[in-house]
Amino acid sequence: LRLPTNWFLIFLLSSSPPPLRCSQGMTALLALGMLLPVCISGYSAKSTWSVELTQEDKQQNQKEDFDRSHEPRIALLLTTHNAPNRHDVYSPRIQWWLDNSNFAIYVVDSTNNSFSKITVPRNHTSPFKVFHFDQNQLTSKEEALHRKFTLKKSSSFYELVSLQRAGQKFGSELRQYLYVIKLTGKYVVPSLSHHLFNITRAKGRKPMLMVQGRRKDHDRMIPSELFGFSGVIMRTIFEGLHNFLVRYKEYQLMEQSLYFVTKNLGYATYHLPRMRIPHQFRIARGDGSMLAYLPEVKRVESKDESRDTLELQGSHESRDSAVESRPRDS
């Protein structure tokens, strides 16, 4: 409304009676003064966007034109531990996803601390729901499970509990989505929507699982910061993670469990390409290292994998982003 009003005022000034008419120089100055806020506001909006997404991020997102019509069919499951020293970590990242996507966003937090300064923009029409629980107040079943863990200092147990609580709270809703993407809440990956678009538009068989690539120095581990699955198999995935973590004492890391679930359940699996984390959203992990990409390194493909790997038809993804079908183990 500001711009038409300013032009209307300029028109009145230029058409006023001769005794009240301003000089041409004064009229020009008044017009400049009225238009200046419009210019500044437009520049501010552009500056804010450039802070959130660098030029490199924009180019990655704009490799080919696509709309965001696929996003409401996908749920983003963010896992957080909103301890007092992390209040400034999670809220800005949750807000970024609300502002820059239309994914349905479900947050499961393992503290009873609420998030501050989060607002849902009008253009985010998909659900946004938050569930808190206190990981220090476990149920009897969770206590019994914890006693079976030999790696007491590992976060894998609490990561598993968060997924199980999310299933209990949101399970009936999450099962309705084409895909559920589990992401550790301290990460932002702007190009995720682009890659999910490629998956949803691909012809032929769709993957049921999406994982990061195995690391070369950890052959039987798949990073668990980011992975996805079809909503209809959510319960199977969570039960599989639980069973491997409980039954095998030597495999009590979530990364190891995710590898064996991927290998043994036999679902067609899509290996996610590397996705850049913007500088302002990079944060140190528990071991002190800082991720610049998810996954951290390029996928390592073994010889037996390459034989039964299929390309996504109709997609421009590289071989690192192929659909893989694994036979069920006997």
PDB file of C-alpha atoms in Angstrom, residues 27-323:
ATOM      1  CA  THR A  27       9.004  18.142  -5.582  1.00  0.00           C
ATOM      2  CA  ALA A  28      11.835  15.844  -6.622  1.00  0.00           C
ATOM      3  CA  LEU A  29      13.243  15.855  -3.072  1.00  0.00           C
ATOM      4  CA  LEU A  30       9.835  15.049  -1.578  1.00  0.00           C
ATOM      5  CA  ALA A  31       9.359  12.210  -4.064  1.00  0.00           C
ATOM      6  CA  LEU A  32      12.791  10.810  -3.241  1.00  0.00           C
ATOM      7  CA  GLY A  33      12.014  11.001   0.486  1.00  0.00           C
ATOM      8  CA  MET A  34       8.755   9.122   0.046  1.00  0.00           C
ATOM      9  CA  LEU A  35      10.265   6.407  -2.151  1.00  0.00           C
ATOM     10  CA  LEU A  36      13.369   5.924  -0.004  1.00  0.00           C
ATOM     11  CA  PRO A  37      11.628   3.744   2.666  1.00  0.00           C
ATOM     12  CA  VAL A  38      10.349   1.463  -0.087  1.00  0.00           C
ATOM     13  CA  CYS A  39      13.859   1.030  -1.477  1.00  0.00           C
ATOM     14  CA  ILE A  40      15.329   0.469   1.967  1.00  0.00           C
ATOM     15  CA  SER A  41      12.697  -2.119   2.878  1.00  0.00           C
ATOM     16  CA  GLY A  42      13.339  -4.022  -0.342  1.00  0.00           C
ATOM     17  CA  TYR A  43      17.085  -3.906   0.239  1.00  0.00           C
ATOM     18  CA  SER A  44      16.678  -5.098   3.838  1.00  0.00           C
ATOM     19  CA  ALA A  45      14.626  -8.101   2.779  1.00  0.00           C
ATOM     20  CA  LYS A  46      17.243  -9.033   0.216  1.00  0.00           C
ATOM     21  CA  SER A  47      20.061  -8.614   2.753  1.00  0.00           C
ATOM     22  CA  THR A  48      18.276 -10.851   5.283  1.00  0.00           C
ATOM     23  CA  TRP A  49      17.907 -13.586   2.690  1.00  0.00           C
ATOM     24  CA  SER A  50      21.599 -13.389   1.744  1.00  0.00           C
ATOM     25  CA  VAL A  51      22.542 -13.851   5.382  1.00  0.00           C
ATOM     26  CA  GLU A  52      20.475 -17.033   5.630  1.00  0.00           C
ATOM     27  CA  LEU A  53      21.596 -18.432   2.276  1.00  0.00           C
ATOM     28  CA  THR A  54      24.965 -17.664   0.728  1.00  0.00           C
ATOM     29  CA  GLN A  55      25.303 -17.374  -3.037  1.00  0.00           C
ATOM     30  CA  GLU A  56      26.735 -20.893  -3.153  1.00  0.00           C
ATOM     31  CA  ASP A  57      23.650 -22.232  -1.360  1.00  0.00           C
ATOM     32  CA  LYS A  58      21.339 -20.405  -3.763  1.00  0.00           C
ATOM     33  CA  GLN A  59      23.144 -21.825  -6.781  1.00  0.00           C
ATOM     34  CA  GLN A  60      22.894 -25.325  -5.319  1.00  0.00           C
ATOM     35  CA  ASN A  61      19.151 -24.857  -4.827  1.00  0.00           C
ATOM     36  CA  GLN A  62      18.643 -23.439  -8.317  1.00  0.00           C
ATOM     37  CA  LYS A  63      20.434 -26.075 -10.387  1.00  0.00           C
ATOM     38  CA  GLU A  64      17.111 -26.763 -12.042  1.00  0.00           C
ATOM     39  CA  ASP A  65      13.700 -25.173 -11.639  1.00  0.00           C
ATOM     40  CA  PHE A  66      11.217 -26.945  -9.382  1.00  0.00           C
ATOM     41  CA  ASP A  67       8.239 -26.020  -7.284  1.00  0.00           C
ATOM     42  CA  ARG A  68       7.657 -26.949  -3.657  1.00  0.00           C
ATOM     43  CA  SER A  69       4.458 -28.914  -4.219  1.00  0.00           C
ATOM     44  CA  HIS A  70       6.193 -32.066  -2.958  1.00  0.00           C
ATOM     45  CA  GLU A  71       7.006 -30.604   0.451  1.00  0.00           C
ATOM     46  CA  PRO A  72       3.587 -31.031   2.153  1.00  0.00           C
ATOM     47  CA  ARG A  73       3.855 -34.767   1.396  1.00  0.00           C
ATOM     48  CA  ILE A  74       7.071 -34.982   3.425  1.00  0.00           C
ATOM     49  CA  ALA A  75       7.460 -34.736   7.201  1.00  0.00           C
ATOM     50  CA  LEU A  76      10.628 -33.438   8.806  1.00  0.00           C
ATOM     51  CA  LEU A  77      11.223 -35.090  12.196  1.00  0.00           C
ATOM     52  CA  LEU A  78      13.658 -32.962  14.186  1.00  0.00           C
ATOM     53  CA  THR A  79      15.252 -34.488  17.297  1.00  0.00           C
ATOM     54  CA  THR A  80      16.547 -32.042  19.892  1.00  0.00           C
ATOM     55  CA  HIS A  81      17.872 -31.855  23.439  1.00  0.00           C
ATOM     56  CA  ASN A  82      17.061 -28.274  24.366  1.00  0.00           C
ATOM     57  CA  ALA A  83      19.312 -27.988  27.411  1.00  0.00           C
ATOM     58  CA  PRO A  84      19.885 -24.465  28.809  1.00  0.00           C
ATOM     59  CA  ASN A  85      23.239 -24.169  27.029  1.00  0.00           C
ATOM     60  CA  ARG A  86      21.571 -25.016  23.700  1.00  0.00           C
ATOM     61  CA  HIS A  87      18.636 -22.598  23.715  1.00  0.00           C
ATOM     62  CA  ASP A  88      20.353 -20.460  21.061  1.00  0.00           C
ATOM     63  CA  VAL A  89      21.107 -23.492  18.909  1.00  0.00           C
ATOM     64  CA  TYR A  90      17.774 -25.113  18.137  1.00  0.00           C
ATOM     65  CA  SER A  91      15.329 -22.200  17.918  1.00  0.00           C
ATOM     66  CA  PRO A  92      17.055 -20.423  14.978  1.00  0.00           C
ATOM     67  CA  ARG A  93      17.303 -23.691  13.071  1.00  0.00           C
ATOM     68  CA  ILE A  94      13.669 -24.639  13.611  1.00  0.00           C
ATOM     69  CA  GLN A  95      12.707 -21.126  12.558  1.00  0.00           C
ATOM     70  CA  TRP A  96      14.782 -21.481   9.392  1.00  0.00           C
ATOM     71  CA  TRP A  97      12.901 -24.623   8.367  1.00  0.00           C
ATOM     72  CA  LEU A  98       9.576 -22.884   9.008  1.00  0.00           C
ATOM     73  CA  ASP A  99      10.592 -19.841   6.983  1.00  0.00           C
ATOM     74  CA  ASN A 100      12.217 -21.657   4.078  1.00  0.00           C
ATOM     75  CA  SER A 101      10.186 -24.815   3.538  1.00  0.00           C
ATOM     76  CA  ASN A 102       6.654 -26.119   3.625  1.00  0.00           C
ATOM     77  CA  PHE A 103       7.545 -29.489   5.106  1.00  0.00           C
ATOM     78  CA  ALA A 104       5.333 -30.762   7.878  1.00  0.00           C
ATOM     79  CA  ILE A 105       7.610 -30.268  10.887  1.00  0.00           C
ATOM     80  CA  TYR A 106       7.482 -32.473  13.971  1.00  0.00           C
ATOM     81  CA  VAL A 107       9.903 -31.750  16.804  1.00  0.00           C
ATOM     82  CA  VAL A 108      10.618 -34.241  19.590  1.00  0.00           C
ATOM     83  CA  ASP A 109      12.678 -32.746  22.403  1.00  0.00           C
ATOM     84  CA  SER A 110      14.183 -34.769  25.243  1.00  0.00           C
ATOM     85  CA  THR A 111      13.935 -31.935  27.793  1.00  0.00           C
ATOM     86  CA  ASN A 112      10.957 -30.066  29.182  1.00  0.00           C
ATOM     87  CA  ASN A 113      12.436 -26.742  28.114  1.00  0.00           C
ATOM     88  CA  SER A 114      10.314 -24.811  25.647  1.00  0.00           C
ATOM     89  CA  PHE A 115      11.730 -23.162  22.532  1.00  0.00           C
ATOM     90  CA  SER A 116      11.818 -19.379  22.412  1.00  0.00           C
ATOM     91  CA  LYS A 117      11.091 -16.896  19.645  1.00  0.00           C
ATOM     92  CA  ILE A 118       9.597 -19.345  17.145  1.00  0.00           C
ATOM     93  CA  THR A 119       6.773 -18.093  14.938  1.00  0.00           C
ATOM     94  CA  VAL A 120       4.964 -19.918  12.161  1.00  0.00           C
ATOM     95  CA  PRO A 121       4.819 -17.754   8.998  1.00  0.00           C
ATOM     96  CA  ARG A 122       1.564 -17.509   7.078  1.00  0.00           C
ATOM     97  CA  ASN A 123       2.978 -19.217   4.012  1.00  0.00           C
ATOM     98  CA  HIS A 124       3.884 -22.318   6.035  1.00  0.00           C
ATOM     99  CA  THR A 125       0.615 -24.201   5.674  1.00  0.00           C
ATOM    100  CA  SER A 126       1.803 -27.666   6.740  1.00  0.00           C
ATOM    101  CA  PRO A 127       1.577 -28.907  10.357  1.00  0.00           C
ATOM    102  CA  PHE A 128       4.101 -27.780  12.954  1.00  0.00           C
ATOM    103  CA  LYS A 129       4.009 -29.747  16.207  1.00  0.00           C
ATOM    104  CA  VAL A 130       6.343 -29.987  19.195  1.00  0.00           C
ATOM    105  CA  PHE A 131       6.534 -32.704  21.836  1.00  0.00           C
ATOM    106  CA  HIS A 132       8.674 -32.494  24.977  1.00  0.00           C
ATOM    107  CA  PHE A 133       9.639 -35.256  27.369  1.00  0.00           C
ATOM    108  CA  ASP A 134      12.283 -35.540  30.091  1.00  0.00           C
ATOM    109  CA  GLN A 135      14.926 -38.135  29.281  1.00  0.00           C
ATOM    110  CA  ASN A 136      15.777 -38.297  32.982  1.00  0.00           C
ATOM    111  CA  GLN A 137      12.311 -39.678  33.717  1.00  0.00           C
ATOM    112  CA  LEU A 138      12.240 -42.950  31.802  1.00  0.00           C
ATOM    113  CA  THR A 139       9.471 -45.520  31.775  1.00  0.00           C
ATOM    114  CA  SER A 140      10.091 -48.958  33.310  1.00  0.00           C
ATOM    115  CA  LYS A 141      10.587 -50.447  29.828  1.00  0.00           C
ATOM    116  CA  GLU A 142      13.078 -47.726  28.925  1.00  0.00           C
ATOM    117  CA  GLU A 143      14.937 -48.267  32.212  1.00  0.00           C
ATOM    118  CA  ALA A 144      15.185 -51.991  31.456  1.00  0.00           C
ATOM    119  CA  LEU A 145      16.490 -51.180  27.973  1.00  0.00           C
ATOM    120  CA  HIS A 146      19.051 -48.761  29.390  1.00  0.00           C
ATOM    121  CA  ARG A 147      20.451 -51.470  31.682  1.00  0.00           C
ATOM    122  CA  LYS A 148      21.222 -53.575  28.604  1.00  0.00           C
ATOM    123  CA  PHE A 149      23.376 -50.849  27.106  1.00  0.00           C
ATOM    124  CA  THR A 150      27.073 -51.325  27.735  1.00  0.00           C
ATOM    125  CA  LEU A 151      27.982 -47.956  26.196  1.00  0.00           C
ATOM    126  CA  LYS A 152      26.510 -45.807  28.955  1.00  0.00           C
ATOM    127  CA  LYS A 153      28.024 -42.553  27.690  1.00  0.00           C
ATOM    128  CA  SER A 154      26.754 -43.022  24.137  1.00  0.00           C
ATOM    129  CA  SER A 155      23.891 -40.812  22.938  1.00  0.00           C
ATOM    130  CA  SER A 156      22.496 -43.700  20.860  1.00  0.00           C
ATOM    131  CA  PHE A 157      20.205 -44.878  23.649  1.00  0.00           C
ATOM    132  CA  TYR A 158      18.573 -41.468  24.052  1.00  0.00           C
ATOM    133  CA  GLU A 159      18.354 -41.060  20.284  1.00  0.00           C
ATOM    134  CA  LEU A 160      16.452 -44.360  20.154  1.00  0.00           C
ATOM    135  CA  VAL A 161      14.143 -43.262  23.001  1.00  0.00           C
ATOM    136  CA  SER A 162      13.412 -39.991  21.174  1.00  0.00           C
ATOM    137  CA  LEU A 163      12.437 -41.881  18.022  1.00  0.00           C
ATOM    138  CA  GLN A 164      10.227 -44.265  19.982  1.00  0.00           C
ATOM    139  CA  ARG A 165       8.518 -41.379  21.812  1.00  0.00           C
ATOM    140  CA  ALA A 166       7.975 -39.619  18.476  1.00  0.00           C
ATOM    141  CA  GLY A 167       6.371 -42.795  17.134  1.00  0.00           C
ATOM    142  CA  GLN A 168       4.072 -43.020  20.145  1.00  0.00           C
ATOM    143  CA  LYS A 169       3.069 -39.353  19.963  1.00  0.00           C
ATOM    144  CA  PHE A 170       2.895 -38.713  16.211  1.00  0.00           C
ATOM    145  CA  GLY A 171       2.837 -42.224  14.733  1.00  0.00           C
ATOM    146  CA  SER A 172      -0.680 -42.140  13.279  1.00  0.00           C
ATOM    147  CA  GLU A 173       0.121 -38.842  11.529  1.00  0.00           C
ATOM    148  CA  LEU A 174       3.634 -39.658  10.348  1.00  0.00           C
ATOM    149  CA  ARG A 175       2.512 -42.881   8.707  1.00  0.00           C
ATOM    150  CA  GLN A 176       0.386 -40.819   6.287  1.00  0.00           C
ATOM    151  CA  TYR A 177       3.388 -39.085   4.702  1.00  0.00           C
ATOM    152  CA  LEU A 178       5.167 -40.181   1.562  1.00  0.00           C
ATOM    153  CA  TYR A 179       8.482 -39.783   3.418  1.00  0.00           C
ATOM    154  CA  VAL A 180       9.579 -38.977   6.952  1.00  0.00           C
ATOM    155  CA  ILE A 181      13.016 -37.373   7.193  1.00  0.00           C
ATOM    156  CA  LYS A 182      14.735 -37.689  10.558  1.00  0.00           C
ATOM    157  CA  LEU A 183      17.235 -34.868  11.088  1.00  0.00           C
ATOM    158  CA  THR A 184      19.219 -33.890  14.161  1.00  0.00           C
ATOM    159  CA  GLY A 185      17.773 -30.492  15.078  1.00  0.00           C
ATOM    160  CA  LYS A 186      21.052 -28.595  15.085  1.00  0.00           C
ATOM    161  CA  TYR A 187      21.523 -28.928  11.320  1.00  0.00           C
ATOM    162  CA  VAL A 188      20.218 -26.936   8.346  1.00  0.00           C
ATOM    163  CA  VAL A 189      20.654 -28.305   4.816  1.00  0.00           C
ATOM    164  CA  PRO A 190      19.057 -25.931   2.270  1.00  0.00           C
ATOM    165  CA  SER A 191      19.425 -28.306  -0.703  1.00  0.00           C
ATOM    166  CA  LEU A 192      17.452 -31.122   0.991  1.00  0.00           C
ATOM    167  CA  SER A 193      14.214 -30.038  -0.695  1.00  0.00           C
ATOM    168  CA  HIS A 194      15.883 -30.122  -4.106  1.00  0.00           C
ATOM    169  CA  HIS A 195      17.053 -33.718  -3.675  1.00  0.00           C
ATOM    170  CA  LEU A 196      13.718 -34.879  -2.267  1.00  0.00           C
ATOM    171  CA  PHE A 197      12.034 -33.333  -5.288  1.00  0.00           C
ATOM    172  CA  ASN A 198      14.237 -35.442  -7.550  1.00  0.00           C
ATOM    173  CA  ILE A 199      13.190 -38.562  -5.638  1.00  0.00           C
ATOM    174  CA  THR A 200       9.461 -37.846  -5.740  1.00  0.00           C
ATOM    175  CA  ARG A 201       9.445 -37.068  -9.474  1.00  0.00           C
ATOM    176  CA  ALA A 202      11.611 -40.046 -10.519  1.00  0.00           C
ATOM    177  CA  LYS A 203       9.938 -42.666 -12.686  1.00  0.00           C
ATOM    178  CA  GLY A 204       9.724 -46.305 -11.723  1.00  0.00           C
ATOM    179  CA  ARG A 205      10.328 -47.802  -8.324  1.00  0.00           C
ATOM    180  CA  LYS A 206      10.585 -45.334  -5.456  1.00  0.00           C
ATOM    181  CA  PRO A 207      13.039 -45.908  -2.603  1.00  0.00           C
ATOM    182  CA  MET A 208      11.681 -46.833   0.811  1.00  0.00           C
ATOM    183  CA  LEU A 209      14.805 -45.744   2.688  1.00  0.00           C
ATOM    184  CA  MET A 210      17.152 -42.760   2.359  1.00  0.00           C
ATOM    185  CA  VAL A 211      20.510 -42.806   4.103  1.00  0.00           C
ATOM    186  CA  GLN A 212      23.866 -41.127   4.027  1.00  0.00           C
ATOM    187  CA  GLY A 213      26.811 -43.052   2.587  1.00  0.00           C
ATOM    188  CA  ARG A 214      29.032 -45.322   4.631  1.00  0.00           C
ATOM    189  CA  ARG A 215      32.305 -43.810   5.731  1.00  0.00           C
ATOM    190  CA  LYS A 216      35.511 -45.360   4.421  1.00  0.00           C
ATOM    191  CA  ASP A 217      37.010 -45.659   7.919  1.00  0.00           C
ATOM    192  CA  HIS A 218      33.797 -47.176   9.375  1.00  0.00           C
ATOM    193  CA  ASP A 219      32.692 -49.846   6.927  1.00  0.00           C
ATOM    194  CA  ARG A 220      29.686 -50.995   8.971  1.00  0.00           C
ATOM    195  CA  MET A 221      28.393 -47.616  10.065  1.00  0.00           C
ATOM    196  CA  ILE A 222      25.966 -45.187   8.418  1.00  0.00           C
ATOM    197  CA  PRO A 223      25.806 -41.676   9.940  1.00  0.00           C
ATOM    198  CA  SER A 224      22.477 -41.106  11.687  1.00  0.00           C
ATOM    199  CA  GLU A 225      22.238 -37.301  11.683  1.00  0.00           C
ATOM    200  CA  LEU A 226      20.016 -37.565   8.616  1.00  0.00           C
ATOM    201  CA  PHE A 227      18.029 -40.481   7.241  1.00  0.00           C
ATOM    202  CA  GLY A 228      14.560 -40.973   5.810  1.00  0.00           C
ATOM    203  CA  PHE A 229      11.942 -43.644   5.219  1.00  0.00           C
ATOM    204  CA  SER A 230       8.481 -44.110   3.797  1.00  0.00           C
ATOM    205  CA  GLY A 231       5.861 -43.310   6.406  1.00  0.00           C
ATOM    206  CA  VAL A 232       4.238 -46.731   6.023  1.00  0.00           C
ATOM    207  CA  ILE A 233       7.378 -48.536   7.260  1.00  0.00           C
ATOM    208  CA  MET A 234       8.155 -46.198  10.170  1.00  0.00           C
ATOM    209  CA  ARG A 235       7.246 -48.759  12.829  1.00  0.00           C
ATOM    210  CA  THR A 236       9.352 -51.439  11.117  1.00  0.00           C
ATOM    211  CA  ILE A 237      12.369 -49.112  10.977  1.00  0.00           C
ATOM    212  CA  PHE A 238      12.109 -48.094  14.638  1.00  0.00           C
ATOM    213  CA  GLU A 239      11.653 -51.703  15.750  1.00  0.00           C
ATOM    214  CA  GLY A 240      14.629 -52.746  13.637  1.00  0.00           C
ATOM    215  CA  LEU A 241      16.853 -50.076  15.216  1.00  0.00           C
ATOM    216  CA  HIS A 242      15.685 -51.160  18.663  1.00  0.00           C
ATOM    217  CA  ASN A 243      16.301 -54.862  18.038  1.00  0.00           C
ATOM    218  CA  PHE A 244      19.832 -54.436  16.735  1.00  0.00           C
ATOM    219  CA  LEU A 245      20.808 -52.067  19.547  1.00  0.00           C
ATOM    220  CA  VAL A 246      19.469 -54.469  22.182  1.00  0.00           C
ATOM    221  CA  ARG A 247      20.544 -57.837  20.830  1.00  0.00           C
ATOM    222  CA  TYR A 248      24.136 -57.155  19.866  1.00  0.00           C
ATOM    223  CA  LYS A 249      26.424 -55.686  22.502  1.00  0.00           C
ATOM    224  CA  GLU A 250      29.091 -55.000  19.894  1.00  0.00           C
ATOM    225  CA  TYR A 251      26.613 -52.965  17.811  1.00  0.00           C
ATOM    226  CA  GLN A 252      25.225 -50.441  20.271  1.00  0.00           C
ATOM    227  CA  LEU A 253      25.819 -47.294  18.262  1.00  0.00           C
ATOM    228  CA  MET A 254      22.934 -45.858  16.271  1.00  0.00           C
ATOM    229  CA  GLU A 255      25.226 -45.638  13.232  1.00  0.00           C
ATOM    230  CA  GLN A 256      25.908 -49.389  13.387  1.00  0.00           C
ATOM    231  CA  SER A 257      22.253 -50.230  13.922  1.00  0.00           C
ATOM    232  CA  LEU A 258      21.205 -48.076  10.957  1.00  0.00           C
ATOM    233  CA  TYR A 259      23.699 -49.909   8.748  1.00  0.00           C
ATOM    234  CA  PHE A 260      22.329 -53.331   9.681  1.00  0.00           C
ATOM    235  CA  VAL A 261      18.716 -52.189   9.311  1.00  0.00           C
ATOM    236  CA  THR A 262      19.517 -50.887   5.827  1.00  0.00           C
ATOM    237  CA  LYS A 263      21.302 -54.109   4.900  1.00  0.00           C
ATOM    238  CA  ASN A 264      18.915 -56.663   6.370  1.00  0.00           C
ATOM    239  CA  LEU A 265      15.404 -55.296   5.873  1.00  0.00           C
ATOM    240  CA  GLY A 266      15.783 -55.436   2.109  1.00  0.00           C
ATOM    241  CA  TYR A 267      14.139 -52.131   1.196  1.00  0.00           C
ATOM    242  CA  ALA A 268      15.152 -50.181  -1.905  1.00  0.00           C
ATOM    243  CA  THR A 269      17.564 -47.562  -0.572  1.00  0.00           C
ATOM    244  CA  TYR A 270      18.511 -44.133  -1.893  1.00  0.00           C
ATOM    245  CA  HIS A 271      21.963 -42.867  -0.937  1.00  0.00           C
ATOM    246  CA  LEU A 272      21.775 -39.144  -0.337  1.00  0.00           C
ATOM    247  CA  PRO A 273      24.369 -36.919  -2.034  1.00  0.00           C
ATOM    248  CA  ARG A 274      26.495 -34.474  -0.086  1.00  0.00           C
ATOM    249  CA  MET A 275      24.544 -31.438   1.087  1.00  0.00           C
ATOM    250  CA  ARG A 276      26.218 -28.281   2.306  1.00  0.00           C
ATOM    251  CA  ILE A 277      25.563 -26.819   5.765  1.00  0.00           C
ATOM    252  CA  PRO A 278      25.698 -22.978   5.645  1.00  0.00           C
ATOM    253  CA  HIS A 279      28.546 -21.439   7.655  1.00  0.00           C
ATOM    254  CA  GLN A 280      26.280 -19.759  10.195  1.00  0.00           C
ATOM    255  CA  PHE A 281      24.609 -23.099  11.034  1.00  0.00           C
ATOM    256  CA  ARG A 282      27.737 -25.173  11.524  1.00  0.00           C
ATOM    257  CA  ILE A 283      28.256 -26.338  15.089  1.00  0.00           C
ATOM    258  CA  ALA A 284      30.697 -28.574  16.924  1.00  0.00           C
ATOM    259  CA  ARG A 285      29.668 -32.159  17.594  1.00  0.00           C
ATOM    260  CA  GLY A 286      30.294 -34.152  20.755  1.00  0.00           C
ATOM    261  CA  ASP A 287      33.817 -35.096  19.643  1.00  0.00           C
ATOM    262  CA  GLY A 288      34.674 -31.472  18.834  1.00  0.00           C
ATOM    263  CA  SER A 289      34.579 -31.873  15.042  1.00  0.00           C
ATOM    264  CA  MET A 290      32.428 -29.584  12.915  1.00  0.00           C
ATOM    265  CA  LEU A 291      30.443 -30.765   9.917  1.00  0.00           C
ATOM    266  CA  ALA A 292      30.433 -28.681   6.734  1.00  0.00           C
ATOM    267  CA  TYR A 293      28.436 -31.253   4.760  1.00  0.00           C
ATOM    268  CA  LEU A 294      25.949 -34.053   5.326  1.00  0.00           C
ATOM    269  CA  PRO A 295      27.210 -36.685   4.805  1.00  0.00           C
ATOM    270  CA  GLU A 296      30.666 -35.738   6.028  1.00  0.00           C
ATOM    271  CA  VAL A 297      32.470 -37.581   3.228  1.00  0.00           C
ATOM    272  CA  LYS A 298      31.446 -38.980  -0.121  1.00  0.00           C
ATOM    273  CA  ARG A 299      29.745 -42.352  -0.148  1.00  0.00           C
ATOM    274  CA  VAL A 300      31.940 -45.434  -0.332  1.00  0.00           C
ATOM    275  CA  GLU A 301      30.453 -48.055  -2.622  1.00  0.00           C
ATOM    276  CA  SER A 302      31.601 -51.637  -2.163  1.00  0.00           C
ATOM    277  CA  LYS A 303      31.945 -54.085  -5.056  1.00  0.00           C
ATOM    278  CA  ASP A 304      28.932 -56.159  -4.038  1.00  0.00           C
ATOM    279  CA  GLU A 305      26.795 -53.020  -3.825  1.00  0.00           C
ATOM    280  CA  SER A 306      27.526 -51.866  -7.357  1.00  0.00           C
ATOM    281  CA  ARG A 307      26.030 -54.993  -8.912  1.00  0.00           C
ATOM    282  CA  ASP A 308      22.498 -54.339  -7.671  1.00  0.00           C
ATOM    283  CA  THR A 309      22.429 -50.542  -7.793  1.00  0.00           C
ATOM    284  CA  LEU A 310      19.821 -48.865 -10.006  1.00  0.00           C
ATOM    285  CA  GLU A 311      19.835 -45.274 -11.225  1.00  0.00           C
ATOM    286  CA  LEU A 312      16.844 -43.025 -10.590  1.00  0.00           C
ATOM    287  CA  GLN A 313      15.095 -42.764 -13.939  1.00  0.00           C
ATOM    288  CA  GLY A 314      14.287 -39.223 -15.003  1.00  0.00           C
ATOM    289  CA  SER A 315      16.758 -37.749 -12.524  1.00  0.00           C
ATOM    290  CA  HIS A 316      20.060 -35.965 -13.047  1.00  0.00           C
ATOM    291  CA  GLU A 317      21.528 -37.355  -9.838  1.00  0.00           C
ATOM    292  CA  SER A 318      24.989 -38.863  -9.890  1.00  0.00           C
ATOM    293  CA  ARG A 319      25.808 -42.461  -9.099  1.00  0.00           C
ATOM    294  CA  ASP A 320      26.242 -41.432  -5.453  1.00  0.00           C
ATOM    295  CA  SER A 321      22.489 -40.843  -5.384  1.00  0.00           C
ATOM    296  CA  ALA A 322      21.323 -44.160  -6.807  1.00  0.00           C
ATOM    297  CA  VAL A 323      18.515 -46.387  -5.660  1.00  0.00           C
TER     298      VAL A 323
END
